Amino acid sequence: MSSVLVERLEPELARASSNFQVVRIMHSGEATLFASGRYLDRIRIDGSGTRFEERIAVLDSRAVDTLLAIPI
């Protein structure tokens, strides 16, 4: 994950974005790019703490191995 850019929208609401890259390492040691993209987050800040309201993963490509059940 890259550095995170945070922008305050309201006193109790912030928006954040960051880039990510997922590399799959096989038993043989071979590494291949599995997915890359960015996260778009909405964060609530109030008296009960700070929590994610929404996280969207935007992929750079549609070519993801769909036979795997791995959350990104």
Tab-separated table of N, CA, C and O in Angstrom:
chain	number	residue	atom	x	y	z
A	1	MET	N	0.835	-1.158	0.000
A	1	MET	CA	0.000	0.000	0.000
A	1	MET	C	0.892	1.238	0.000
A	1	MET	O	1.948	1.249	0.599
A	2	SER	N	0.422	2.280	-0.667
A	2	SER	CA	1.181	3.528	-0.741
A	2	SER	C	0.843	4.426	0.443
A	2	SER	O	0.068	4.067	1.323
A	3	SER	N	1.403	5.602	0.422
A	3	SER	CA	1.009	6.622	1.386
A	3	SER	C	-0.474	6.915	1.193
A	3	SER	O	-1.026	6.692	0.127
A	4	VAL	N	-1.097	7.429	2.235
A	4	VAL	CA	-2.531	7.696	2.202
A	4	VAL	C	-2.764	9.203	2.152
A	4	VAL	O	-2.183	9.950	2.931
A	5	LEU	N	-3.612	9.626	1.224
A	5	LEU	CA	-4.013	11.025	1.132
A	5	LEU	C	-5.366	11.156	1.814
A	5	LEU	O	-6.331	10.505	1.420
A	6	VAL	N	-5.423	12.002	2.868
A	6	VAL	CA	-6.654	12.182	3.634
A	6	VAL	C	-7.130	13.618	3.471
A	6	VAL	O	-6.345	14.559	3.586
A	7	GLU	N	-8.419	13.760	3.211
A	7	GLU	CA	-9.031	15.078	3.046
A	7	GLU	C	-10.261	15.141	3.942
A	7	GLU	O	-11.139	14.287	3.868
A	8	ARG	N	-10.303	16.145	4.791
A	8	ARG	CA	-11.449	16.312	5.679
A	8	ARG	C	-12.574	16.987	4.911
A	8	ARG	O	-12.398	18.051	4.336
A	9	LEU	N	-13.741	16.372	4.886
A	9	LEU	CA	-14.900	16.910	4.180
A	9	LEU	C	-15.800	17.714	5.106
A	9	LEU	O	-16.344	18.741	4.720
A	10	GLU	N	-15.975	17.206	6.303
A	10	GLU	CA	-16.809	17.814	7.340
A	10	GLU	C	-16.117	17.554	8.669
A	10	GLU	O	-15.194	16.734	8.727
A	11	PRO	N	-16.555	18.194	9.762
A	11	PRO	CA	-15.903	17.937	11.055
A	11	PRO	C	-15.865	16.459	11.447
A	11	PRO	O	-14.921	16.016	12.089
A	12	GLU	N	-16.857	15.688	11.041
A	12	GLU	CA	-16.906	14.273	11.423
A	12	GLU	C	-16.773	13.319	10.240
A	12	GLU	O	-17.051	12.127	10.369
A	13	LEU	N	-16.321	13.802	9.078
A	13	LEU	CA	-16.220	12.947	7.895
A	13	LEU	C	-14.950	13.270	7.114
A	13	LEU	O	-14.637	14.440	6.880
A	14	ALA	N	-14.241	12.227	6.733
A	14	ALA	CA	-13.021	12.391	5.930
A	14	ALA	C	-13.058	11.426	4.758
A	14	ALA	O	-13.744	10.398	4.784
A	15	ARG	N	-12.292	11.776	3.728
A	15	ARG	CA	-12.145	10.919	2.550
A	15	ARG	C	-10.654	10.599	2.438
A	15	ARG	O	-9.811	11.456	2.660
A	16	ALA	N	-10.335	9.360	2.091
A	16	ALA	CA	-8.935	8.950	1.953
A	16	ALA	C	-8.778	8.129	0.685
A	16	ALA	O	-9.701	7.454	0.238
A	17	SER	N	-7.585	8.205	0.105
A	17	SER	CA	-7.283	7.362	-1.058
A	17	SER	C	-5.833	6.898	-0.958
A	17	SER	O	-4.972	7.597	-0.428
A	18	SER	N	-5.597	5.695	-1.457
A	18	SER	CA	-4.255	5.116	-1.489
A	18	SER	C	-4.184	4.092	-2.611
A	18	SER	O	-5.198	3.552	-3.036
A	19	ASN	N	-2.989	3.861	-3.090
A	19	ASN	CA	-2.769	2.851	-4.130
A	19	ASN	C	-2.353	1.537	-3.478
A	19	ASN	O	-1.774	1.526	-2.391
A	20	PHE	N	-2.646	0.422	-4.149
A	20	PHE	CA	-2.214	-0.874	-3.640
A	20	PHE	C	-1.727	-1.760	-4.775
A	20	PHE	O	-2.054	-1.549	-5.940
A	21	GLN	N	-0.937	-2.733	-4.394
A	21	GLN	CA	-0.439	-3.736	-5.330
A	21	GLN	C	-0.396	-5.060	-4.576
A	21	GLN	O	0.111	-5.129	-3.453
A	22	VAL	N	-0.949	-6.109	-5.179
A	22	VAL	CA	-0.960	-7.433	-4.569
A	22	VAL	C	-0.116	-8.347	-5.442
A	22	VAL	O	-0.384	-8.500	-6.635
A	23	VAL	N	0.901	-8.948	-4.836
A	23	VAL	CA	1.794	-9.860	-5.550
A	23	VAL	C	1.552	-11.265	-5.016
A	23	VAL	O	1.498	-11.488	-3.803
A	24	ARG	N	1.382	-12.207	-5.909
A	24	ARG	CA	1.165	-13.608	-5.534
A	24	ARG	C	2.492	-14.339	-5.646
A	24	ARG	O	3.132	-14.320	-6.706
A	25	ILE	N	2.907	-14.959	-4.556
A	25	ILE	CA	4.173	-15.699	-4.541
A	25	ILE	C	3.851	-17.183	-4.474
A	25	ILE	O	3.180	-17.648	-3.552
A	26	MET	N	4.329	-17.907	-5.478
A	26	MET	CA	4.050	-19.333	-5.591
A	26	MET	C	5.024	-20.134	-4.708
A	26	MET	O	6.014	-19.600	-4.220
A	27	HIS	N	4.746	-21.420	-4.525
A	27	HIS	CA	5.632	-22.288	-3.736
A	27	HIS	C	7.029	-22.342	-4.324
A	27	HIS	O	8.007	-22.512	-3.598
A	28	SER	N	7.144	-22.169	-5.627
A	28	SER	CA	8.452	-22.205	-6.290
A	28	SER	C	9.259	-20.933	-6.048
A	28	SER	O	10.434	-20.871	-6.383
A	29	GLY	N	8.622	-19.900	-5.486
A	29	GLY	CA	9.294	-18.624	-5.270
A	29	GLY	C	9.007	-17.616	-6.362
A	29	GLY	O	9.377	-16.443	-6.241
A	30	GLU	N	8.329	-18.041	-7.429
A	30	GLU	CA	7.978	-17.126	-8.519
A	30	GLU	C	6.943	-16.125	-8.033
A	30	GLU	O	5.963	-16.476	-7.377
A	31	ALA	N	7.171	-14.853	-8.341
A	31	ALA	CA	6.244	-13.790	-7.935
A	31	ALA	C	5.570	-13.216	-9.178
A	31	ALA	O	6.230	-12.904	-10.164
A	32	THR	N	4.243	-13.097	-9.115
A	32	THR	CA	3.499	-12.505	-10.225
A	32	THR	C	2.530	-11.456	-9.669
A	32	THR	O	2.027	-11.584	-8.551
A	33	LEU	N	2.285	-10.446	-10.471
A	33	LEU	CA	1.345	-9.405	-10.081
A	33	LEU	C	-0.068	-9.979	-10.120
A	33	LEU	O	-0.513	-10.493	-11.145
A	34	PHE	N	-0.778	-9.934	-9.002
A	34	PHE	CA	-2.142	-10.449	-8.933
A	34	PHE	C	-3.146	-9.344	-9.231
A	34	PHE	O	-4.068	-9.524	-10.021
A	35	ALA	N	-2.958	-8.173	-8.614
A	35	ALA	CA	-3.883	-7.062	-8.827
A	35	ALA	C	-3.215	-5.766	-8.386
A	35	ALA	O	-2.330	-5.771	-7.537
A	36	SER	N	-3.669	-4.664	-8.972
A	36	SER	CA	-3.231	-3.342	-8.536
A	36	SER	C	-4.393	-2.381	-8.726
A	36	SER	O	-5.307	-2.629	-9.506
A	37	GLY	N	-4.359	-1.302	-7.987
A	37	GLY	CA	-5.428	-0.324	-8.086
A	37	GLY	C	-5.339	0.677	-6.967
A	37	GLY	O	-4.261	0.977	-6.470
A	38	ARG	N	-6.514	1.165	-6.545
A	38	ARG	CA	-6.523	2.129	-5.449
A	38	ARG	C	-7.745	1.914	-4.574
A	38	ARG	O	-8.767	1.376	-5.008
A	39	TYR	N	-7.586	2.314	-3.314
A	39	TYR	CA	-8.676	2.285	-2.349
A	39	TYR	C	-9.256	3.685	-2.233
A	39	TYR	O	-8.519	4.672	-2.164
A	40	LEU	N	-10.571	3.776	-2.201
A	40	LEU	CA	-11.282	5.022	-1.947
A	40	LEU	C	-12.101	4.801	-0.683
A	40	LEU	O	-13.007	3.961	-0.663
A	41	ASP	N	-11.767	5.522	0.372
A	41	ASP	CA	-12.373	5.296	1.683
A	41	ASP	C	-13.162	6.507	2.160
A	41	ASP	O	-12.802	7.643	1.868
A	42	ARG	N	-14.222	6.241	2.906
A	42	ARG	CA	-14.953	7.286	3.625
A	42	ARG	C	-14.861	6.912	5.098
A	42	ARG	O	-15.193	5.788	5.487
A	43	ILE	N	-14.393	7.861	5.924
A	43	ILE	CA	-14.084	7.588	7.323
A	43	ILE	C	-14.916	8.507	8.217
A	43	ILE	O	-14.947	9.722	8.004
A	44	ARG	N	-15.566	7.930	9.216
A	44	ARG	CA	-16.379	8.680	10.177
A	44	ARG	C	-15.544	8.898	11.447
A	44	ARG	O	-14.945	7.972	11.968
A	45	ILE	N	-15.492	10.140	11.929
A	45	ILE	CA	-14.744	10.509	13.132
A	45	ILE	C	-15.745	11.148	14.096
A	45	ILE	O	-16.279	12.220	13.814
A	46	ASP	N	-16.016	10.458	15.216
A	46	ASP	CA	-16.957	11.025	16.179
A	46	ASP	C	-16.572	10.594	17.588
A	46	ASP	O	-15.511	10.024	17.806
A	47	GLY	N	-17.458	10.855	18.538
A	47	GLY	CA	-17.179	10.562	19.941
A	47	GLY	C	-16.913	9.098	20.244
A	47	GLY	O	-16.251	8.771	21.219
A	48	SER	N	-17.402	8.196	19.415
A	48	SER	CA	-17.189	6.764	19.659
A	48	SER	C	-15.916	6.240	18.996
A	48	SER	O	-15.612	5.068	19.089
A	49	GLY	N	-15.190	7.113	18.285
A	49	GLY	CA	-13.942	6.700	17.665
A	49	GLY	C	-13.911	7.003	16.180
A	49	GLY	O	-14.712	7.773	15.665
A	50	THR	N	-12.974	6.373	15.516
A	50	THR	CA	-12.791	6.540	14.076
A	50	THR	C	-13.061	5.198	13.416
A	50	THR	O	-12.527	4.180	13.843
A	51	ARG	N	-13.886	5.189	12.355
A	51	ARG	CA	-14.208	3.916	11.689
A	51	ARG	C	-14.465	4.149	10.201
A	51	ARG	O	-14.875	5.234	9.790
A	52	PHE	N	-14.213	3.110	9.439
A	52	PHE	CA	-14.485	3.158	8.009
A	52	PHE	C	-15.988	3.036	7.787
A	52	PHE	O	-16.623	2.118	8.305
A	53	GLU	N	-16.543	3.934	7.009
A	53	GLU	CA	-17.939	3.805	6.592
A	53	GLU	C	-18.027	3.067	5.271
A	53	GLU	O	-18.985	2.357	5.009
A	54	GLU	N	-17.012	3.256	4.440
A	54	GLU	CA	-17.028	2.649	3.101
A	54	GLU	C	-15.600	2.486	2.616
A	54	GLU	O	-14.753	3.330	2.855
A	55	ARG	N	-15.318	1.365	1.948
A	55	ARG	CA	-14.033	1.147	1.284
A	55	ARG	C	-14.332	0.550	-0.083
A	55	ARG	O	-14.957	-0.508	-0.196
A	56	ILE	N	-13.893	1.232	-1.122
A	56	ILE	CA	-14.069	0.760	-2.488
A	56	ILE	C	-12.691	0.459	-3.056
A	56	ILE	O	-11.787	1.297	-2.979
A	57	ALA	N	-12.513	-0.720	-3.612
A	57	ALA	CA	-11.267	-1.090	-4.287
A	57	ALA	C	-11.506	-0.954	-5.791
A	57	ALA	O	-12.359	-1.639	-6.353
A	58	VAL	N	-10.765	-0.058	-6.431
A	58	VAL	CA	-10.874	0.170	-7.874
A	58	VAL	C	-9.664	-0.496	-8.520
A	58	VAL	O	-8.531	-0.062	-8.328
A	59	LEU	N	-9.914	-1.557	-9.291
A	59	LEU	CA	-8.816	-2.301	-9.925
A	59	LEU	C	-8.363	-1.613	-11.209
A	59	LEU	O	-9.171	-1.031	-11.930
A	60	ASP	N	-7.057	-1.711	-11.481
A	60	ASP	CA	-6.508	-1.162	-12.716
A	60	ASP	C	-6.852	-2.014	-13.929
A	60	ASP	O	-6.814	-1.550	-15.054
A	61	SER	N	-7.146	-3.282	-13.703
A	61	SER	CA	-7.391	-4.202	-14.808
A	61	SER	C	-8.539	-5.140	-14.456
A	61	SER	O	-8.813	-5.396	-13.289
A	62	ARG	N	-9.200	-5.656	-15.456
A	62	ARG	CA	-10.239	-6.667	-15.236
A	62	ARG	C	-9.655	-8.078	-15.278
A	62	ARG	O	-10.361	-9.043	-15.058
A	63	ALA	N	-8.383	-8.204	-15.586
A	63	ALA	CA	-7.748	-9.515	-15.726
A	63	ALA	C	-7.276	-10.038	-14.371
A	63	ALA	O	-6.098	-10.078	-14.066
A	64	VAL	N	-8.222	-10.434	-13.511
A	64	VAL	CA	-7.907	-11.013	-12.207
A	64	VAL	C	-8.324	-12.473	-12.252
A	64	VAL	O	-9.376	-12.809	-12.786
A	65	ASP	N	-7.492	-13.328	-11.684
A	65	ASP	CA	-7.793	-14.759	-11.652
A	65	ASP	C	-9.084	-14.978	-10.863
A	65	ASP	O	-9.094	-14.920	-9.643
A	66	THR	N	-10.184	-15.198	-11.558
A	66	THR	CA	-11.489	-15.303	-10.907
A	66	THR	C	-11.741	-16.671	-10.287
A	66	THR	O	-12.753	-16.875	-9.645
A	67	LEU	N	-10.826	-17.605	-10.462
A	67	LEU	CA	-10.995	-18.912	-9.845
A	67	LEU	C	-10.563	-18.895	-8.385
A	67	LEU	O	-10.784	-19.860	-7.660
A	68	LEU	N	-9.937	-17.829	-7.947
A	68	LEU	CA	-9.497	-17.718	-6.566
A	68	LEU	C	-10.517	-16.933	-5.761
A	68	LEU	O	-11.119	-15.981	-6.250
A	69	ALA	N	-10.716	-17.324	-4.531
A	69	ALA	CA	-11.619	-16.595	-3.640
A	69	ALA	C	-10.772	-15.878	-2.586
A	69	ALA	O	-10.653	-16.319	-1.457
A	70	ILE	N	-10.131	-14.785	-3.002
A	70	ILE	CA	-9.248	-14.034	-2.122
A	70	ILE	C	-9.749	-12.602	-2.065
A	70	ILE	O	-9.752	-11.912	-3.067
A	71	PRO	N	-10.212	-12.127	-0.887
A	71	PRO	CA	-10.652	-10.731	-0.804
A	71	PRO	C	-9.464	-9.787	-0.896
A	71	PRO	O	-8.394	-10.076	-0.386
A	72	ILE	N	-9.676	-8.667	-1.565
A	72	ILE	CA	-8.597	-7.673	-1.695
A	72	ILE	C	-8.908	-6.517	-0.785
A	72	ILE	O	-9.963	-6.019	-0.729
